[in-house]
Coordinates of C-alpha atoms in Angstrom, one line a residue:
M183 CA 77.3 47.3 160.6
F184 CA 79.2 46.7 157.4
S185 CA 78.0 46.3 153.8
H186 CA 80.8 44.4 152.3
I187 CA 81.5 43.4 148.7
T188 CA 84.2 41.0 148.0
T189 CA 86.4 42.1 145.0
T190 CA 89.9 41.2 143.6
P191 CA 92.2 43.9 144.8
F192 CA 94.0 45.9 142.1
G193 CA 97.2 45.9 144.2
R194 CA 99.3 48.9 145.4
R195 CA 100.0 51.5 142.8
P196 CA 102.4 54.4 143.2
M197 CA 100.9 57.8 143.5
T198 CA 101.7 60.3 140.7
L199 CA 101.6 64.0 140.8
G200 CA 98.8 64.2 138.4
Q201 CA 96.7 62.0 140.6
I202 CA 97.5 64.2 143.6
S203 CA 96.3 67.2 141.5
T204 CA 93.1 65.4 140.6
Q205 CA 92.3 64.7 144.2
M206 CA 93.0 68.4 145.1
T207 CA 90.5 69.3 142.3
A208 CA 88.0 67.0 143.6
K209 CA 88.2 68.4 147.1
A210 CA 87.9 72.0 145.6
A211 CA 84.5 71.2 144.2
K212 CA 81.9 73.8 145.2
P213 CA 79.4 72.4 147.7
D214 CA 76.5 74.1 145.7
A215 CA 77.7 72.7 142.4
V216 CA 74.9 70.6 140.6
V217 CA 75.6 68.8 137.3
H218 CA 73.6 66.4 135.3
K219 CA 75.8 63.2 135.1
W220 CA 74.7 62.1 131.7
Q221 CA 75.2 65.7 130.1
V222 CA 78.7 65.7 131.6
F223 CA 79.4 62.3 130.2
Q224 CA 78.3 63.5 126.8
D225 CA 80.8 66.4 127.0
I226 CA 83.5 63.9 128.1
R227 CA 82.7 61.8 125.0
V228 CA 83.0 64.8 122.7
A229 CA 86.4 66.0 124.3
R230 CA 87.8 62.6 125.0
E231 CA 90.9 63.1 122.8
L232 CA 91.8 66.4 124.6
L233 CA 91.2 64.7 127.9
G234 CA 93.3 61.6 126.9
A235 CA 90.5 59.1 127.4
T236 CA 89.7 56.1 125.2
D237 CA 86.6 54.5 124.0
R238 CA 87.1 51.5 126.3
S239 CA 87.8 53.7 129.3
L240 CA 84.5 55.7 128.6
A241 CA 82.6 52.4 128.6
I242 CA 83.8 51.9 132.1
L243 CA 83.0 55.5 133.1
N244 CA 79.5 54.9 131.7
A245 CA 79.1 51.8 133.8
L246 CA 80.5 53.5 137.0
L247 CA 77.9 56.3 136.6
T248 CA 75.1 53.8 136.5
F249 CA 76.2 52.5 140.0
H250 CA 75.3 56.0 141.4
P251 CA 71.5 56.2 142.0
E252 CA 71.1 59.9 141.4
T253 CA 71.0 61.6 138.1
A254 CA 72.2 64.9 139.6
L255 CA 75.6 64.9 141.0
T256 CA 76.2 67.6 143.6
G257 CA 79.4 68.8 145.2
D258 CA 78.5 68.2 148.8
A259 CA 77.2 64.7 148.3
E260 CA 79.1 61.4 148.8
L261 CA 80.0 60.4 145.1
V262 CA 82.0 57.1 145.7
V263 CA 80.8 54.0 144.0
W264 CA 82.1 50.6 144.9
P265 CA 81.1 47.9 142.3
S266 CA 82.9 44.6 142.2
N267 CA 85.1 43.7 139.2
E268 CA 82.4 41.3 138.1
Q269 CA 79.6 44.0 138.1
L270 CA 81.9 46.4 136.2
M271 CA 82.9 43.8 133.6
A272 CA 79.2 42.8 133.1
R273 CA 78.0 46.5 132.7
A274 CA 81.0 47.2 130.4
N275 CA 79.8 44.6 127.8
G276 CA 81.9 41.7 129.2
M277 CA 85.2 43.5 129.1
P278 CA 88.1 41.2 130.3
A279 CA 89.6 41.8 133.7
T280 CA 93.1 42.9 132.4
T281 CA 91.4 45.3 130.0
L282 CA 89.2 46.6 132.7
R283 CA 92.3 47.3 135.0
R284 CA 94.2 49.0 132.2
H285 CA 91.3 51.4 131.3
I286 CA 90.4 52.2 134.8
A287 CA 94.0 53.4 135.2
V288 CA 93.5 55.6 132.2
L289 CA 90.4 57.2 133.8
V290 CA 92.5 57.9 136.9
D291 CA 95.3 59.4 134.8
C292 CA 92.9 61.6 132.9
G293 CA 91.7 63.0 136.2
L294 CA 88.0 61.8 135.8
I295 CA 87.8 59.6 138.8
V296 CA 89.9 59.2 142.0
R297 CA 90.6 55.9 143.8
R298 CA 89.5 55.7 147.4
D299 CA 91.2 52.6 148.5
S300 CA 90.4 50.8 151.7
P301 CA 93.3 49.5 154.1
N302 CA 93.1 46.1 152.3
G303 CA 92.6 47.5 148.9
K304 CA 89.1 46.2 148.5
R305 CA 86.0 48.2 147.6
F306 CA 83.1 48.3 150.1
A307 CA 80.9 50.9 152.1
R308 CA 80.4 51.0 155.9
K309 CA 76.8 51.8 156.9
G310 CA 75.7 53.3 160.2
R311 CA 72.8 52.2 162.5
G312 CA 70.3 54.1 160.4
G313 CA 71.4 52.5 157.0
E314 CA 73.2 55.7 155.9
I315 CA 76.7 55.3 154.4
E316 CA 79.4 56.4 156.8
Q317 CA 82.5 55.5 154.7
A318 CA 82.8 54.1 151.2
Y319 CA 86.0 52.8 149.5
G320 CA 86.1 52.6 145.6
F321 CA 85.9 55.2 142.9
D322 CA 85.2 58.9 143.6
L323 CA 83.2 60.6 140.8
A324 CA 83.7 64.1 142.5
P325 CA 86.3 65.2 139.7
I326 CA 83.5 65.1 137.2
V327 CA 81.5 67.6 139.2
A328 CA 84.7 69.8 139.9
R329 CA 85.7 69.8 136.2
A330 CA 82.3 70.1 134.7
D331 CA 82.7 73.7 133.4
E332 CA 86.3 72.9 132.0
I333 CA 85.0 69.7 130.2
K334 CA 82.1 71.6 128.7
D335 CA 84.6 74.4 127.4
L336 CA 86.7 71.5 125.9
A337 CA 83.6 70.0 124.2
E338 CA 82.6 73.4 122.8
A339 CA 86.1 73.8 121.5
V340 CA 85.9 70.5 119.8
H341 CA 82.6 71.4 118.3
A342 CA 84.0 74.7 117.0
E343 CA 87.0 72.9 115.5
K344 CA 84.8 70.4 113.7
K345 CA 82.6 73.2 112.4
A346 CA 85.7 75.3 111.1
F347 CA 87.1 72.1 109.4
R348 CA 83.7 71.4 107.7
V349 CA 83.6 74.9 106.4
A350 CA 87.1 74.8 105.2
K351 CA 86.4 71.5 103.2
E352 CA 83.2 73.1 101.8
R353 CA 85.2 76.1 100.7
L354 CA 87.7 73.8 99.1
T355 CA 85.1 72.0 97.2
L356 CA 83.7 75.1 95.9
L357 CA 86.9 76.6 94.8
R358 CA 88.0 73.4 93.0
R359 CA 84.6 73.4 91.1
D360 CA 84.7 77.1 90.2
I361 CA 88.3 76.9 89.1
V362 CA 87.7 73.9 86.7
K363 CA 84.5 75.5 85.3
M364 CA 86.4 78.8 84.6
I365 CA 89.3 77.0 83.0
D366 CA 86.9 75.1 80.7
A367 CA 85.0 78.3 80.0
G368 CA 88.2 80.0 79.0
I369 CA 89.2 77.2 76.6
E370 CA 85.7 76.8 75.2
E371 CA 85.4 80.6 74.6
R372 CA 89.0 80.8 73.2
V373 CA 90.0 83.4 75.8
P374 CA 93.7 84.3 75.2
G375 CA 95.9 82.8 77.8
N376 CA 98.2 79.8 78.7
W377 CA 95.4 77.6 80.1
G378 CA 97.8 74.6 80.0
R379 CA 100.0 76.5 82.5
V380 CA 97.0 77.4 84.6
Q381 CA 95.8 73.8 84.7
Q382 CA 99.3 72.6 85.7
T383 CA 99.3 75.4 88.6
Y384 CA 95.9 74.1 89.7
Q385 CA 97.1 70.5 89.7
A386 CA 100.2 71.5 91.7
I387 CA 98.1 73.1 94.4
I388 CA 95.8 70.1 94.6
G389 CA 98.6 67.8 94.6
R390 CA 99.8 69.1 98.0
L391 CA 96.5 67.7 99.5
P392 CA 96.9 64.3 101.1
R393 CA 94.1 61.8 101.6
T394 CA 93.6 63.0 105.1
A395 CA 94.8 66.6 105.7
P396 CA 94.5 68.8 108.9
R397 CA 92.3 71.8 108.9
Q398 CA 95.3 74.2 108.8
L399 CA 96.7 72.6 105.5
V400 CA 93.2 72.7 104.0
E401 CA 92.8 76.4 104.8
A402 CA 96.3 77.0 103.4
I403 CA 95.4 75.3 100.1
C404 CA 92.1 77.2 100.0
T405 CA 94.1 80.5 100.2
D406 CA 96.2 79.5 97.2
L407 CA 93.2 78.4 95.2
Q408 CA 91.5 81.6 96.1
D409 CA 94.4 83.5 94.6
L410 CA 94.4 81.4 91.5
C411 CA 90.6 81.7 91.2
T412 CA 90.8 85.5 91.3
Q413 CA 93.5 85.7 88.7
I414 CA 91.5 83.4 86.3
R415 CA 88.3 85.6 87.0
D416 CA 90.2 88.8 86.3
V417 CA 91.3 87.3 82.9
L418 CA 87.8 86.3 82.0
E419 CA 86.3 89.6 83.0
S420 CA 88.9 91.6 81.1
F421 CA 88.2 89.5 77.9
M422 CA 84.5 90.0 78.4
K423 CA 84.9 93.9 78.7
A424 CA 87.2 93.8 75.6
Q425 CA 84.7 91.8 73.6
N426 CA 81.6 93.7 74.6
P427 CA 82.4 97.1 76.1
D428 CA 78.7 97.9 76.5
G429 CA 77.7 94.5 77.9
N430 CA 77.4 93.5 81.5
E431 CA 78.8 90.6 83.5
S432 CA 75.4 88.9 83.5
H433 CA 75.4 88.7 79.8
F434 CA 78.9 87.3 79.8
G435 CA 77.8 84.7 82.3
R436 CA 74.9 83.7 80.1
H437 CA 77.3 83.5 77.2
I438 CA 79.6 81.1 78.9
Q439 CA 76.8 78.9 80.2
N440 CA 75.2 78.6 76.8
S441 CA 78.2 78.4 74.6
N442 CA 78.0 76.4 71.5
P443 CA 79.6 72.9 72.1
D444 CA 80.8 72.9 68.5
P445 CA 82.5 76.4 68.1
L446 CA 82.9 77.7 64.6
S447 CA 86.7 77.6 64.8
E448 CA 86.5 73.8 65.3
S449 CA 83.7 72.8 63.1
E450 CA 82.5 75.2 60.4
H451 CA 85.9 76.4 59.3
G452 CA 86.6 72.6 58.9
F453 CA 90.1 71.2 59.2
S454 CA 92.3 70.3 56.4
E455 CA 93.8 66.8 56.7
S456 CA 96.6 67.4 54.4
E457 CA 99.6 69.1 56.2
E458 CA 98.7 68.6 59.9
A459 CA 97.2 65.2 59.4
A460 CA 100.2 64.1 57.3
A461 CA 102.4 65.1 60.3
I462 CA 100.9 62.5 62.6
V463 CA 98.6 60.1 60.7
A464 CA 99.7 57.7 58.1
E465 CA 96.8 57.8 55.6
T466 CA 95.0 54.5 54.9
D467 CA 91.9 53.9 53.0
N468 CA 91.3 50.5 54.6
V469 CA 91.3 50.9 58.3
R470 CA 89.7 47.4 58.8
S471 CA 92.9 45.8 57.5
L472 CA 94.9 47.0 60.5
P473 CA 95.6 44.6 63.5
K474 CA 92.6 44.1 65.8
R475 CA 94.6 43.8 68.9
E476 CA 95.2 46.7 71.2
L477 CA 98.5 48.7 71.1
P478 CA 100.9 47.9 74.0
L479 CA 101.4 50.7 76.4
G480 CA 105.2 50.5 75.8
I481 CA 104.9 51.1 72.2
V482 CA 102.6 54.0 72.7
L483 CA 105.0 55.6 75.2
D484 CA 108.0 55.1 72.8
A485 CA 106.1 56.9 70.1
C486 CA 104.8 59.7 72.5
P487 CA 107.4 60.2 75.2
N488 CA 106.5 63.8 75.8
L489 CA 103.4 62.8 77.7
R490 CA 105.6 61.5 80.6
D491 CA 106.4 65.2 81.4
L492 CA 102.8 65.5 82.6
A493 CA 102.6 62.4 84.7
Q494 CA 103.1 62.4 88.3
G495 CA 106.7 61.7 89.1
G496 CA 107.4 61.6 85.4
E497 CA 106.5 57.9 85.3
I498 CA 103.6 56.1 83.4
R499 CA 103.4 52.5 84.5
H500 CA 99.7 51.6 83.8
W501 CA 97.0 52.8 81.4
R502 CA 95.4 54.8 84.4
D503 CA 98.5 56.8 84.6
F504 CA 98.4 57.3 80.8
L505 CA 94.8 58.5 80.9
A506 CA 95.5 60.9 83.8
A507 CA 98.3 62.5 81.9
A508 CA 96.2 62.8 78.7
E509 CA 93.5 64.8 80.8
L510 CA 96.3 67.2 81.7
A511 CA 97.4 67.5 78.0
R512 CA 94.0 68.4 76.9
P513 CA 93.8 71.9 78.2
S514 CA 97.4 72.7 77.3
L515 CA 96.5 71.9 73.7
G516 CA 93.6 74.2 73.8
I517 CA 91.0 71.4 73.2
S518 CA 87.5 72.2 74.6
P519 CA 85.8 69.9 77.0
S520 CA 83.1 69.2 74.5
A521 CA 85.5 68.1 71.7
W522 CA 87.3 66.0 74.2
R523 CA 84.1 64.4 75.6
E524 CA 83.0 63.5 72.0
A525 CA 86.3 61.9 71.2
R526 CA 86.1 59.7 74.2
E527 CA 82.5 58.6 73.4
V528 CA 83.4 57.7 69.7
M529 CA 86.8 56.3 70.1
G530 CA 86.7 55.0 73.6
E531 CA 88.8 56.5 76.5
Q532 CA 92.0 54.6 75.8
H533 CA 92.2 55.3 72.0
A534 CA 91.2 58.9 72.6
A535 CA 94.0 59.3 75.0
I536 CA 96.4 57.7 72.5
T537 CA 95.2 60.2 69.8
L538 CA 95.7 63.0 72.2
A539 CA 99.2 61.9 73.2
A540 CA 100.2 61.7 69.5
M541 CA 98.8 65.3 69.0
Y542 CA 100.8 66.4 72.2
Q543 CA 103.9 64.8 70.7
R544 CA 103.7 67.0 67.6
A545 CA 101.9 70.0 69.2
G546 CA 104.2 72.5 67.5
Q547 CA 102.9 71.3 64.0
I548 CA 99.2 71.5 64.7
N549 CA 97.6 74.9 64.5
N550 CA 94.1 74.1 65.7
A551 CA 94.2 71.0 68.0
G552 CA 90.5 71.2 68.8
G553 CA 89.4 71.2 65.2
Y554 CA 91.9 68.5 64.3
L555 CA 90.6 66.3 67.0
R556 CA 86.9 66.8 65.9
S557 CA 88.0 65.9 62.4
L558 CA 89.6 62.6 63.6
T559 CA 86.5 61.9 65.7
D560 CA 84.2 62.4 62.6
R561 CA 86.5 60.0 60.7
A562 CA 86.2 57.5 63.6
K563 CA 82.5 57.5 63.4
E564 CA 82.8 56.3 59.9
D565 CA 85.4 53.7 60.7
K566 CA 88.0 55.4 58.7
F567 CA 90.4 56.3 61.6
S568 CA 92.7 54.2 63.7
T569 CA 95.4 55.0 66.3
W570 CA 97.7 52.4 64.8
P571 CA 98.9 54.7 61.8
M572 CA 99.5 57.5 64.1
V573 CA 101.7 55.6 66.4
M574 CA 103.6 53.8 63.7
A575 CA 104.3 57.2 61.9
L576 CA 105.7 58.6 65.1
L577 CA 107.8 55.6 65.8
R578 CA 109.3 55.6 62.3
A579 CA 110.0 59.3 62.6
R580 CA 111.9 58.7 65.8
L581 CA 113.7 55.8 64.3
D582 CA 114.7 57.9 61.3
V583 CA 116.2 60.6 63.7
Q584 CA 118.1 58.0 65.6
K585 CA 119.6 56.6 62.4
A586 CA 120.5 60.0 61.2
A587 CA 122.2 60.6 64.5
G588 CA 124.3 57.4 64.1
L589 CA 122.5 55.4 66.9
E590 CA 121.9 51.7 66.6
E591 CA 118.4 50.4 67.2
G592 CA 117.8 48.8 70.6
P593 CA 119.7 49.2 73.8
A594 CA 123.5 49.1 74.0
E595 CA 125.1 45.7 74.7
D596 CA 126.9 47.1 77.9
G597 CA 123.7 48.4 79.2
S598 CA 124.8 52.0 79.0
S599 CA 122.4 54.8 78.3
D600 CA 123.0 57.4 75.6
E601 CA 122.1 61.1 75.9
K602 CA 118.9 60.6 73.6
P603 CA 116.2 58.2 74.6
R604 CA 116.2 55.0 72.6
I605 CA 113.1 53.4 71.2
Q606 CA 112.6 49.9 72.7
A607 CA 110.8 48.7 69.5
S608 CA 112.8 47.4 66.5
A609 CA 112.0 48.1 62.9
S610 CA 111.1 44.4 62.5
L611 CA 108.6 44.7 65.4
L612 CA 107.1 47.7 63.8
K613 CA 106.6 45.9 60.6
S614 CA 105.0 42.9 62.4
L615 CA 102.7 45.3 64.4
Q616 CA 101.4 46.7 61.0
K617 CA 100.5 43.2 59.6
P618 CA 97.0 42.2 59.8
R619 CA 96.0 39.3 62.0
S620 CA 95.7 36.0 60.2

């Protein structure tokens, strides 16, 4: 008696060495081996990349497992299933026939199933007089039983790798947070040190981190950050011991955490607006008469070209690039986070960044950048400060230097570039920019 299911034959395919190896593995399954088919399937899902399987092929494997009536798969049982193409496509969520054939081949290549082809290439089962299956042609699930332990080990390796990756990313987050806090604490507490260089070193390490990084790269960056973190901590602890030989580390920790957001050196000593202010700001008693339109980015960069050195790749094309460079200039000037935060709140992020760029351009002429910024912020609160005079003063100074060097204003006619950078704005444009809007 025959139990026959009509199917569309897949055609004859050449046998590969990998498929022969899979058949040998299936035959080597221990007769007493017993596995839970859905537990093995879960392990296969976890280790699918190591096995070379795809999501679509696993959908087909899931469908094939549903055609076997038993949940437990044993090594001495007949594990061949013979569904038709139509049945497989239906249980695989309506997968097209061409896709079905392609991903069945993937399962065979991965060594998860074995083809048991009939002489005519169709899939069916031959039953005996008692109704028991004597011979079946289709897909043999025996490799799943034979490789159950191997697949479980692969799944555990994948879980271990994911855990290690998660731990590495958590460590990276903690190190970044601690380093930023310690740099801010060093600036806030006026700990001696080149904090601008420290900030640049930190940014260089973080800059090696792409959007998606493998675990090995994350761990390597964590190692570099750990070294930097140790160096910063040593500097802070040495400063603490020098300032308070009889104190302890817990007292120093409380001191940093509860530090005055307006340190004495930046507020109570005040800041004279004579020499340093004259170096950047053109004094004006009537800020409201200045133009109301925003400063063009090109004019600001002509006035403050040094900020380009801090930009990624040395280029500033948009205001967001300008703001990012200003964030890097802040610690190099020794400006505390609280002073920078107040300046942005009062002036707005863009004008605060322009102010910082102007200060960075004349950093050698400013003794106390933090106090100076607080002074300008106080003036801005009373509507007595604008970034226009700062930028115009810097542009005029650069034009005077160019004139003294015998350079003409504007680019050369032949398009050639001189050794010194030229200012793209002419003197007439500067005058027009200073005129109030009608």
